[in-house]
Every structure is written in C-alpha cells, then in structure tokens.
Amino acid sequence: MVKEGIEDFQRKKQDIEINNRKVKVHQAARELGFEFFKRTQTSVLINELNLVTRQLVERSYKLLNILEFNSARKRMSVIVRDEEGKLLLLCKGADSVMFERLSNNGRQYEEKTREHCNEYADAGLRTLILACATAVEDKLQQGVPECIDKLARAGIKLWVLTGDKMETAINIGYACSLLRQGMKQIIITLESPEIKALEKNGEKSELAMASKDSVLRQITEGKAQVAKITSEAFALIIDGKSLAYALEDDVKKLFLELAVGCASVICCRSSPKQKALVTRLVKDGTTKTTLAIGDGANDVGMLQEADIGIGISGVEGMQAVMSSDIAIAQFRFLEHLLLVHGHWCYRRISTMICYFFYKNITFGITIFLYEAYTSFSGQPAYNDWFLSFYNVLFTSMPVIALGVFDQDVSARFCLKFPMLYQEGVQNLLFSWHRVTGWMLNGLGSAVIIFFFCAKALSPEAFNEEGKTADFQIFGATIKFVFEATSFSTPKTSESKLTPARKIIQNALDFRHAAAKVKGFCSKGSTKAVLYLHDFRSSFFAYSLVFFITLCGSFSGMKMTICNSTKQWKSYVDE
Amino acid sequence: MEEGRSTASAIEADSVSLSQRRSNFIYQFTQQSLPACKPVLSPVWVVSVFFVVGVIFIPVGIGCLHASRSVVEIAYRYDVECIPAPFRGNKLAYIANDFIPKNCTKHLKVPRSMKAPIYVYYQLDNYYQNHRRYVKSRSDRQLLHGLEYPDIGLCTPEDVINGLPVVPCGLVAWSMFNDTFSFFRGVHELNVNRKNIAWKSDRDHKFGKHVFPFNFQNGSLIGGARLDPNIPLSDQEDLIVWMRTSALPSFRKLYGRIEEDLDADDTISVKLLNNYNTYSFSGSKKIVLSTSSWLGGHNNFLGIAYLSIGSSFIFVAFLFLMLHIQNPRSYVDTSNISWNWKHISD
C-alpha cells in the first residue's frame, strides 16, 4: 500500500510538473501572439497573430488523433487538420529522440537548437523539442471509384502511374477499387537489405547490376505466380527505381508480359519520363489503343505519348490540358466520354463511311450500266449539275444526319451496360464482312434502280400526251428513285448488323434488363437486340428498295415530275 | 451526365427556367437528347407492313396492266421492206442515190378500234442518239439567239460551211430524220396534225422565234432533212422533236397526231418516203401508230412489276406469319438468338 501510495504520489508529482510545464508553454506562446483559448471535443481554437496584418485571427484546428506519451517512443504526437485541410503532425519529446527524427533538409536549425537546449540545460531547465511534419490530403475527386469500376467492367485495363510513395499509391488503389480484397499483390521493389547496403557503400556499377538482377528475378517470379494461379486476379505494384531497370530493352518485354497478365498495375514513384516510357511500351508492345489521363505538368509526357491524351483541367494548372487531345473537367466525366460518346462515335463513323460508300457505288454503277446503252462513249446518264451536286446537296443531309444523331442505345443504357463498349474495341462494325455487305447492297440497288427505270420508261410514251422519255427525263427519274432509296436504306440495313450483341450475353446486367424490357416502349433498343440476326430484317431492307423503286418509277412517269423537270431543264440548259 | 443534372437541379434556384432551358431545342441538340423514335422490327410490324404493301400493290399493278393493255399499238418495220428488189443487195447505193424514187406504200391492219387522238411515231433502233460526241454537238444558245451568238465551237464539224456559220449547228440538227408519212383509209386521207408535237417549253423557251435556218445542209455531206429558211425555229416542230435526244439506242419520236377514230379491221395505207439512211449502221426504222392511256403507251412492264412484287410481298407476309405462329417468341426470351443455340444443346 505504501508502495502504491508512493507511486501515486510520484505520478501526481509528474502530472503537476507536466501541467506546470504545459501552463508555462501556454504562457510563453501567448506572449508571442498564439493564444490557445478553447477546446471542444473534436477541435482546438487558437487566436493567432497574423504577422502581416498584426491582427489576431481565430483559427480552429480539428483534432484527428493524439498519440500519448510512451516511454518506448519517448515522445507524444498529435495530428491536427487546419482550416485549409492541411494535415499537421506535431511531435514533442526528448531532444535525443527528436533530433533523430529530423529529416536532412529540416536540420538547418539543429545546431542552434542544440546550443539553446544546452544553454537551458545549463540553466537547470528541462528541455523539450517540438517538431512538426505536414501532410496534404489529396482527396479523390467525386465519383472516381465508380468511374474506374465501370471502365473495368467495360473491359478497359487500368494502370496507375503516379509519383507518390508505394503506401500512398496502394491506399489510393484500394480507395478507388483498382485493388480489391481478393487480389494477390506482386510487389517489385528495390528496398531489400542487400540493395540498401550496396547503396550505402558499394560502387555504382555493382549496384546497377545487383538491382537489375533483383528486378529481373522478381519479374520472373511474378510471371511464374501468375501462370500458376489462373483463378485469382493479380495486381502488380512496382516502384520508380525498379521501373528504371524494368524498362531496359532486354527486360521490358518480360515486364510487359507480366504487367499485361495482371488485372491492375500500379507504378509508384515514377518520374514523368518513366510514365511516358511505360505508355510507349504498352502502345508498341501490344496492339491495343492507349489512353492516358492526367492533370498535372508531370503527366504531359504520358499524355503526348499515348494514342489519346486526356487532360483534366483543375487545381494543378493547365499544362495537362494544353498538351492533351481532349480536356475534361473532372475524372468521372471520362466514363461518359468513353462509354457514351466513344460508343456512339464509333458506330456513327463506321455507319457513315459504309453509307457513303453505298451511295456512291450505287451512283457509279447506274452510270456504268448506262454506258452499255451509249456504246461506251462516256456519256453520263445524268445532267452535269446532277453529277456535281449529288454528293454536295442531294445526298449529303441523310449522311450528316446519321453521323450526328444516330444513337443505337440511349446514354443511360450505354452507362448501364459498359460491355457495349467492346463493340468498338473489337471493331465489330467495320469488319470486311460489313463493308462488303454495304457495297453489294449498293450494287444490287443500282442494278434494280437502273433496269426498272429503263424498262418502265422506254421506248413507249409515258404520259397521256404521247410524249416519249428523252435523255433528261430518264436521268431525272433514275436520280429521284435512287435518292429516295438511298434515304431509306441505311435505317433498314442497320438492323442486320452487329454480332456485337453477343457481348451482352456475358454481362450479368443483361438478365436484369431483359426482365425490365417489357416496360420499355419507345426505347426499344433491347428489343432490337433480340431480332438483329433475323433474316427477315435484311429481306425487309431489300423489299423496301423494290418498293421505293417502284413508287419512284411510277411517280417519275407522272406528269407532275416530268412537267416540273422539263420546265426546270429549259431554264438550266445553256 | 445524369448525376450532373441532378446536382445542377439541386443548385439551380429557379426551377422554371431550368425546365424551359431543357425543352429548348438548342439545349436538346447539343446534349444529344432530341426526342426520337426507333422503329423495331417485331413480327407483327413486319407481317403487317408486307401485307399492306402487297395489298396496295396488286390493284395498282392490275390498274397499270389494264391501262397498258387498253392501248392499241401498230408497229411496222419498213426499212427493209421498202427497198426495191434490185437494190436489196446494195442498200447504201440505194439510199445515197437521189435519183431513185424513195416512195413506198405499205398496208397496216387495225387490230382493235382506236380512239382519237392516235399518235404517229417513227421508231429508230440501234441508233445511239445518246453517244457523247453526238449529244455534245449542238449549241442551245444559238438555237435561241441565232447568228448573234457566235461561239459554236462545240458543233464541229457542222459549225461552219464555206466560211459561214450554220444555223442550227451541230450533228444533232444535221442528222435530222426526214422520212415522211401520209395515211389513207381507203381513198380518204387521214389528217395528221403536225402541230403541237414538241414540248411546249421547248417551243417557247429553247428555240428562238426570230431564228431562221441559215446555211443549213449546204455541205458536201447531207445528213438528213433540209429546213425551210423562212420558218423560224420555234415553229419547226420536227426539228424540235428531233433535238430532244433520246436516252436509249432504241427510241420513238412523235411524228404527228391522227384526230380520227379508227375502227377494228380497217386497213390503213401508209405512203412513205424512205429518205433516211439507217442502212450504213444496220439500224432499223419502224412506223408506229398508238393510242395512249393515263399511263402512256403500251408498256406492260410497270403493271407486271407491281403485280409480281405485290404478290411476292403477300407470299412473304404469309410465310413470316406461319413462321411466327410455329415458333413464337416473346421479347424477353433470348434462348432462340443464334448465338445462344449452342447453349441449349449443352
């Protein structure tokens, strides 16, 4: 009991001493203009003297954590966040312990402080060293994890190339679901003790060789691991120093193979040059298209190197934006950019090109067929104005409208089924099969149009007045008919495309959508999915050609068209 | 974009202007959210469209065919028949010799009664009036303005003869058809109206009222008809009809109109002058008498085309209907899509 009492007393004495010391520190601080006046449960309020304006400013610091004094550590730490979001780690402890903890570039006051401490110690004062480390919390933008998840589901492989430390990078990886709980991590680093020892005392060449061997060994081990366990996903994490060796010509192929076999790759502590080199490695080593997205000046090399560079305009300035192909404001807009606009754009461009070929082939073949009837003298079937204006005026609008407005599925669906993006990746809409199909369609249309019109219009009279069809009427009729046909054909031909929808069967969401499909009336895109392989849709397209041709040739013979044509012709002909 | 919109609406204080803004056409255009409908080919639609179109086409085809069949046409090839026997072996000599009389009389039998107006055409075959050099060889400006218009370079070689320009210049006018026909029913001559056979717009706007033929057919090579230099071009209807170049190598051009009815089994005698030389390129000439209907001459093609397409549409509609009844599928059922078939057999 006495022992307890003595311990108790000693503790109380320590407390008083500590309290006394605390009080004294507070008093000193107040003299200098920093007054601690309030503490709530989570924050601390301090009146600070702004040295510029000489005004007292109230600032609050949010207390995040307190690491109490502990005799093993010999120090006490507190972590606070100031009003700007900056994190501060403040440490106080014995001088021996604190001096050890100083970094190399924080030592400018070390000598002075030691002197002062020694003076104080000589004066019988107890000394304490107070040091601070700062951290900046770089929050992930809103919507980034969801965006990354969607892109991963779209079949896009994501790599992170960052300048941060490995721990930070791994943390971010978990935060944005690039790394998941079940994933095995393959870490390639040069932090092993042998390398560290060589760093301290060995020569440069020996260090280089050993590092390279180590990296090569780790890569080979990683590859073996990936090859052995096929059921699990792997994540590759490599730091900047190892990356320098991994990107050398003899090693980079192996490195690429390992990286491509992993589900996610994180390169930390990478310099801008290394980011560019990794991008080039992937671009040249695989046949894939690379897209780089970044927001800082250190991403410029990477953005330029990749096939598509996307800059995020924001806090870090405009260098990334200026060197990019596309600039967006937030990272999460990338999912919309790729899955909606990318998807639509691919489809629009490929359809537009096919349509353009179709209409020009139809046009050319009607003229070619006509040549057989002009003893191959080179007389075109149409008036010169028709020939010139054909592409510019008469058939430009449908093609443009198709290229601007066509949406196979709405934006909502594009985002809901990210796998639809694979249609573009696998180049399903511009296969030879499809292009030739459109061209043959053009050939067929031209033959039908030409022969129907020729047979229908000649040599007998075509109207009640007994007039016979001359060259101009013939040309005008064919023109009218085949413009009408070319307007209608793309939409009907479209239905017989895309074996792309095969992809959907793999997406789990499709089953949900299928159940919900009944609720959908006007946006029948999922319904369209189910009938795309029917032969009836291609037959429908051809029947429409016949239909239009017949209607066209029929009305082409009627007086209204002919009269208006002949009147127009009389003014146009020179 | 959806999240963008929802946060925007949270921030936006005035919701009225937002909804106005969203229904704005420009906004919808730039956001690519214009209202649209996408027709989906479901069995119901396909079958009904095919059926409806087939049902529409068949009467139209029958109408066209009826119109075409109601036209009575008599066509007679006379270019070989009209060569006198001694010259059958040397046709070119016959046609080139101006001293051999080119008269010829042929008899045509009217198969069914023909109501006025009866159109008289001459048909030429294997005559490429659509040849590029030929089509180019004319000057429409000169036809309208006459000698005032000097630039007739395109008309070579028929642009200048003996240093003087030719009006109308060019090969097209030079090769004008010059056979003439007159028709007799028994003794009584049928009146052939040679006026108003050309397009009105041509007469009014393409051939000048004050342009007269000049220096025409004065060269060493005579290509066809001669023109009366006292009649202005706008009244020279034969020329105007001839100048409308045809599209195909076998064509008819209007010669005139008979404004009397012809009865069945009438015999019409045609007295013709076989002037035009089609022998050097083995072309053929025919005389055609034809009535017309609302659809024109005797051309079965359109009627047959409509009928065949209409009936094939109806056939296809039934075929699809049978297929649909036999293998019906609801929208949700994906098991019959071709890439899922394999899974069924597993």
PDB file of C-alpha atoms in Angstrom, chain A residues 460-569:
ATOM      1  CA  GLU A 460     -43.152   3.933-125.475  1.00  0.00           C
ATOM      2  CA  ALA A 461     -44.757   7.151-124.394  1.00  0.00           C
ATOM      3  CA  PHE A 462     -45.006   7.719-120.722  1.00  0.00           C
ATOM      4  CA  ASN A 463     -47.846  10.120-120.430  1.00  0.00           C
ATOM      5  CA  GLU A 464     -51.192  10.891-121.932  1.00  0.00           C
ATOM      6  CA  GLU A 465     -49.890  13.447-124.339  1.00  0.00           C
ATOM      7  CA  GLY A 466     -47.907  10.799-126.092  1.00  0.00           C
ATOM      8  CA  LYS A 467     -44.577  12.256-125.205  1.00  0.00           C
ATOM      9  CA  THR A 468     -41.680   9.867-125.065  1.00  0.00           C
ATOM     10  CA  ALA A 469     -38.982   9.945-122.457  1.00  0.00           C
ATOM     11  CA  ASP A 470     -35.870  11.655-123.570  1.00  0.00           C
ATOM     12  CA  PHE A 471     -32.470  11.674-122.016  1.00  0.00           C
ATOM     13  CA  GLN A 472     -33.268  14.307-119.413  1.00  0.00           C
ATOM     14  CA  ILE A 473     -36.413  12.618-118.181  1.00  0.00           C
ATOM     15  CA  PHE A 474     -34.631   9.321-117.949  1.00  0.00           C
ATOM     16  CA  GLY A 475     -31.809  10.764-115.916  1.00  0.00           C
ATOM     17  CA  ALA A 476     -34.112  12.690-113.649  1.00  0.00           C
ATOM     18  CA  THR A 477     -36.250   9.669-112.946  1.00  0.00           C
ATOM     19  CA  ILE A 478     -33.346   7.474-112.049  1.00  0.00           C
ATOM     20  CA  LYS A 479     -31.989  10.217-109.856  1.00  0.00           C
ATOM     21  CA  PHE A 480     -35.212  10.689-107.980  1.00  0.00           C
ATOM     22  CA  VAL A 481     -35.687   6.993-107.463  1.00  0.00           C
ATOM     23  CA  PHE A 482     -32.321   6.333-106.178  1.00  0.00           C
ATOM     24  CA  GLU A 483     -32.198   9.258-103.868  1.00  0.00           C
ATOM     25  CA  ALA A 484     -35.396   8.056-102.330  1.00  0.00           C
ATOM     26  CA  THR A 485     -33.869   4.620-101.986  1.00  0.00           C
ATOM     27  CA  SER A 486     -30.664   5.839-100.509  1.00  0.00           C
ATOM     28  CA  PHE A 487     -32.518   7.813 -97.852  1.00  0.00           C
ATOM     29  CA  SER A 488     -34.395   4.809 -96.645  1.00  0.00           C
ATOM     30  CA  THR A 489     -31.890   2.030 -96.962  1.00  0.00           C
ATOM     31  CA  PRO A 490     -29.473   2.812 -94.165  1.00  0.00           C
ATOM     32  CA  LYS A 491     -32.018   2.580 -91.430  1.00  0.00           C
ATOM     33  CA  THR A 492     -33.300  -0.760 -92.569  1.00  0.00           C
ATOM     34  CA  SER A 493     -29.892  -2.157 -93.376  1.00  0.00           C
ATOM     35  CA  GLU A 494     -28.756  -1.219 -89.929  1.00  0.00           C
ATOM     36  CA  SER A 495     -30.886  -3.879 -88.357  1.00  0.00           C
ATOM     37  CA  LYS A 496     -28.901  -6.690 -89.829  1.00  0.00           C
ATOM     38  CA  LEU A 497     -25.637  -5.657 -88.231  1.00  0.00           C
ATOM     39  CA  THR A 498     -23.741  -6.226 -85.042  1.00  0.00           C
ATOM     40  CA  PRO A 499     -22.848  -9.637 -83.973  1.00  0.00           C
ATOM     41  CA  ALA A 500     -21.643  -7.249 -81.260  1.00  0.00           C
ATOM     42  CA  ARG A 501     -24.610  -8.008 -79.107  1.00  0.00           C
ATOM     43  CA  LYS A 502     -23.034 -11.360 -78.334  1.00  0.00           C
ATOM     44  CA  ILE A 503     -21.050  -9.446 -75.797  1.00  0.00           C
ATOM     45  CA  ILE A 504     -24.123  -8.631 -73.826  1.00  0.00           C
ATOM     46  CA  GLN A 505     -24.731 -12.233 -73.017  1.00  0.00           C
ATOM     47  CA  ASN A 506     -21.703 -12.144 -70.836  1.00  0.00           C
ATOM     48  CA  ALA A 507     -22.799  -9.141 -68.890  1.00  0.00           C
ATOM     49  CA  LEU A 508     -24.718 -10.063 -65.818  1.00  0.00           C
ATOM     50  CA  ASP A 509     -26.849  -6.969 -66.050  1.00  0.00           C
ATOM     51  CA  PHE A 510     -28.441  -8.165 -69.218  1.00  0.00           C
ATOM     52  CA  ARG A 511     -30.669 -10.560 -67.389  1.00  0.00           C
ATOM     53  CA  HIS A 512     -31.981  -7.735 -65.279  1.00  0.00           C
ATOM     54  CA  ALA A 513     -32.576  -5.634 -68.352  1.00  0.00           C
ATOM     55  CA  ALA A 514     -34.343  -8.435 -70.128  1.00  0.00           C
ATOM     56  CA  ALA A 515     -36.831  -8.637 -67.334  1.00  0.00           C
ATOM     57  CA  LYS A 516     -37.382  -4.923 -67.402  1.00  0.00           C
ATOM     58  CA  VAL A 517     -37.677  -4.746 -71.163  1.00  0.00           C
ATOM     59  CA  LYS A 518     -41.427  -5.001 -71.177  1.00  0.00           C
ATOM     60  CA  GLY A 519     -41.637  -1.654 -69.516  1.00  0.00           C
ATOM     61  CA  PHE A 520     -39.864  -0.042 -72.391  1.00  0.00           C
ATOM     62  CA  CYS A 521     -41.825   1.137 -75.365  1.00  0.00           C
ATOM     63  CA  SER A 522     -40.125   3.843 -77.310  1.00  0.00           C
ATOM     64  CA  LYS A 523     -36.576   2.956 -76.452  1.00  0.00           C
ATOM     65  CA  GLY A 524     -36.749  -0.455 -77.983  1.00  0.00           C
ATOM     66  CA  SER A 525     -33.045  -0.937 -78.153  1.00  0.00           C
ATOM     67  CA  THR A 526     -33.006  -4.089 -76.067  1.00  0.00           C
ATOM     68  CA  LYS A 527     -35.785  -5.498 -78.146  1.00  0.00           C
ATOM     69  CA  ALA A 528     -33.822  -4.719 -81.242  1.00  0.00           C
ATOM     70  CA  VAL A 529     -31.082  -6.806 -79.719  1.00  0.00           C
ATOM     71  CA  LEU A 530     -33.207  -9.879 -79.912  1.00  0.00           C
ATOM     72  CA  TYR A 531     -34.063  -9.565 -83.572  1.00  0.00           C
ATOM     73  CA  LEU A 532     -30.830  -8.476 -85.020  1.00  0.00           C
ATOM     74  CA  HIS A 533     -29.931 -11.790 -86.505  1.00  0.00           C
ATOM     75  CA  ASP A 534     -33.205 -12.412 -88.171  1.00  0.00           C
ATOM     76  CA  PHE A 535     -33.013 -12.776 -91.874  1.00  0.00           C
ATOM     77  CA  ARG A 536     -36.323 -11.043 -92.098  1.00  0.00           C
ATOM     78  CA  SER A 537     -34.735  -7.719 -91.396  1.00  0.00           C
ATOM     79  CA  SER A 538     -32.402  -7.910 -94.383  1.00  0.00           C
ATOM     80  CA  PHE A 539     -35.221  -9.088 -96.553  1.00  0.00           C
ATOM     81  CA  PHE A 540     -37.223  -6.151 -95.354  1.00  0.00           C
ATOM     82  CA  ALA A 541     -34.462  -3.856 -96.423  1.00  0.00           C
ATOM     83  CA  TYR A 542     -34.429  -5.217 -99.940  1.00  0.00           C
ATOM     84  CA  SER A 543     -38.159  -5.186-100.192  1.00  0.00           C
ATOM     85  CA  LEU A 544     -38.081  -1.575 -99.259  1.00  0.00           C
ATOM     86  CA  VAL A 545     -35.713  -0.969-102.136  1.00  0.00           C
ATOM     87  CA  PHE A 546     -38.165  -2.551-104.539  1.00  0.00           C
ATOM     88  CA  PHE A 547     -40.989  -0.618-103.031  1.00  0.00           C
ATOM     89  CA  ILE A 548     -39.296   2.710-103.306  1.00  0.00           C
ATOM     90  CA  THR A 549     -38.047   1.955-106.788  1.00  0.00           C
ATOM     91  CA  LEU A 550     -41.473   1.095-107.977  1.00  0.00           C
ATOM     92  CA  CYS A 551     -43.115   4.048-106.360  1.00  0.00           C
ATOM     93  CA  GLY A 552     -40.405   6.230-107.692  1.00  0.00           C
ATOM     94  CA  SER A 553     -40.578   4.975-111.225  1.00  0.00           C
ATOM     95  CA  PHE A 554     -44.318   5.162-111.159  1.00  0.00           C
ATOM     96  CA  SER A 555     -44.479   8.690-109.967  1.00  0.00           C
ATOM     97  CA  GLY A 556     -41.498   9.512-112.090  1.00  0.00           C
ATOM     98  CA  MET A 557     -43.658   8.978-115.063  1.00  0.00           C
ATOM     99  CA  LYS A 558     -46.447  11.098-113.874  1.00  0.00           C
ATOM    100  CA  MET A 559     -46.902  14.493-115.354  1.00  0.00           C
ATOM    101  CA  THR A 560     -46.078  16.475-112.262  1.00  0.00           C
ATOM    102  CA  ILE A 561     -42.489  15.316-112.104  1.00  0.00           C
ATOM    103  CA  CYS A 562     -41.961  15.453-115.809  1.00  0.00           C
ATOM    104  CA  ASN A 563     -43.507  18.828-116.214  1.00  0.00           C
ATOM    105  CA  SER A 564     -41.545  20.365-113.465  1.00  0.00           C
ATOM    106  CA  THR A 565     -38.368  18.764-114.742  1.00  0.00           C
ATOM    107  CA  LYS A 566     -38.850  19.963-118.252  1.00  0.00           C
ATOM    108  CA  GLN A 567     -39.608  23.465-117.107  1.00  0.00           C
ATOM    109  CA  TRP A 568     -36.553  23.490-114.924  1.00  0.00           C
ATOM    110  CA  LYS A 569     -34.449  21.973-117.628  1.00  0.00           C
TER     111      LYS A 569
END
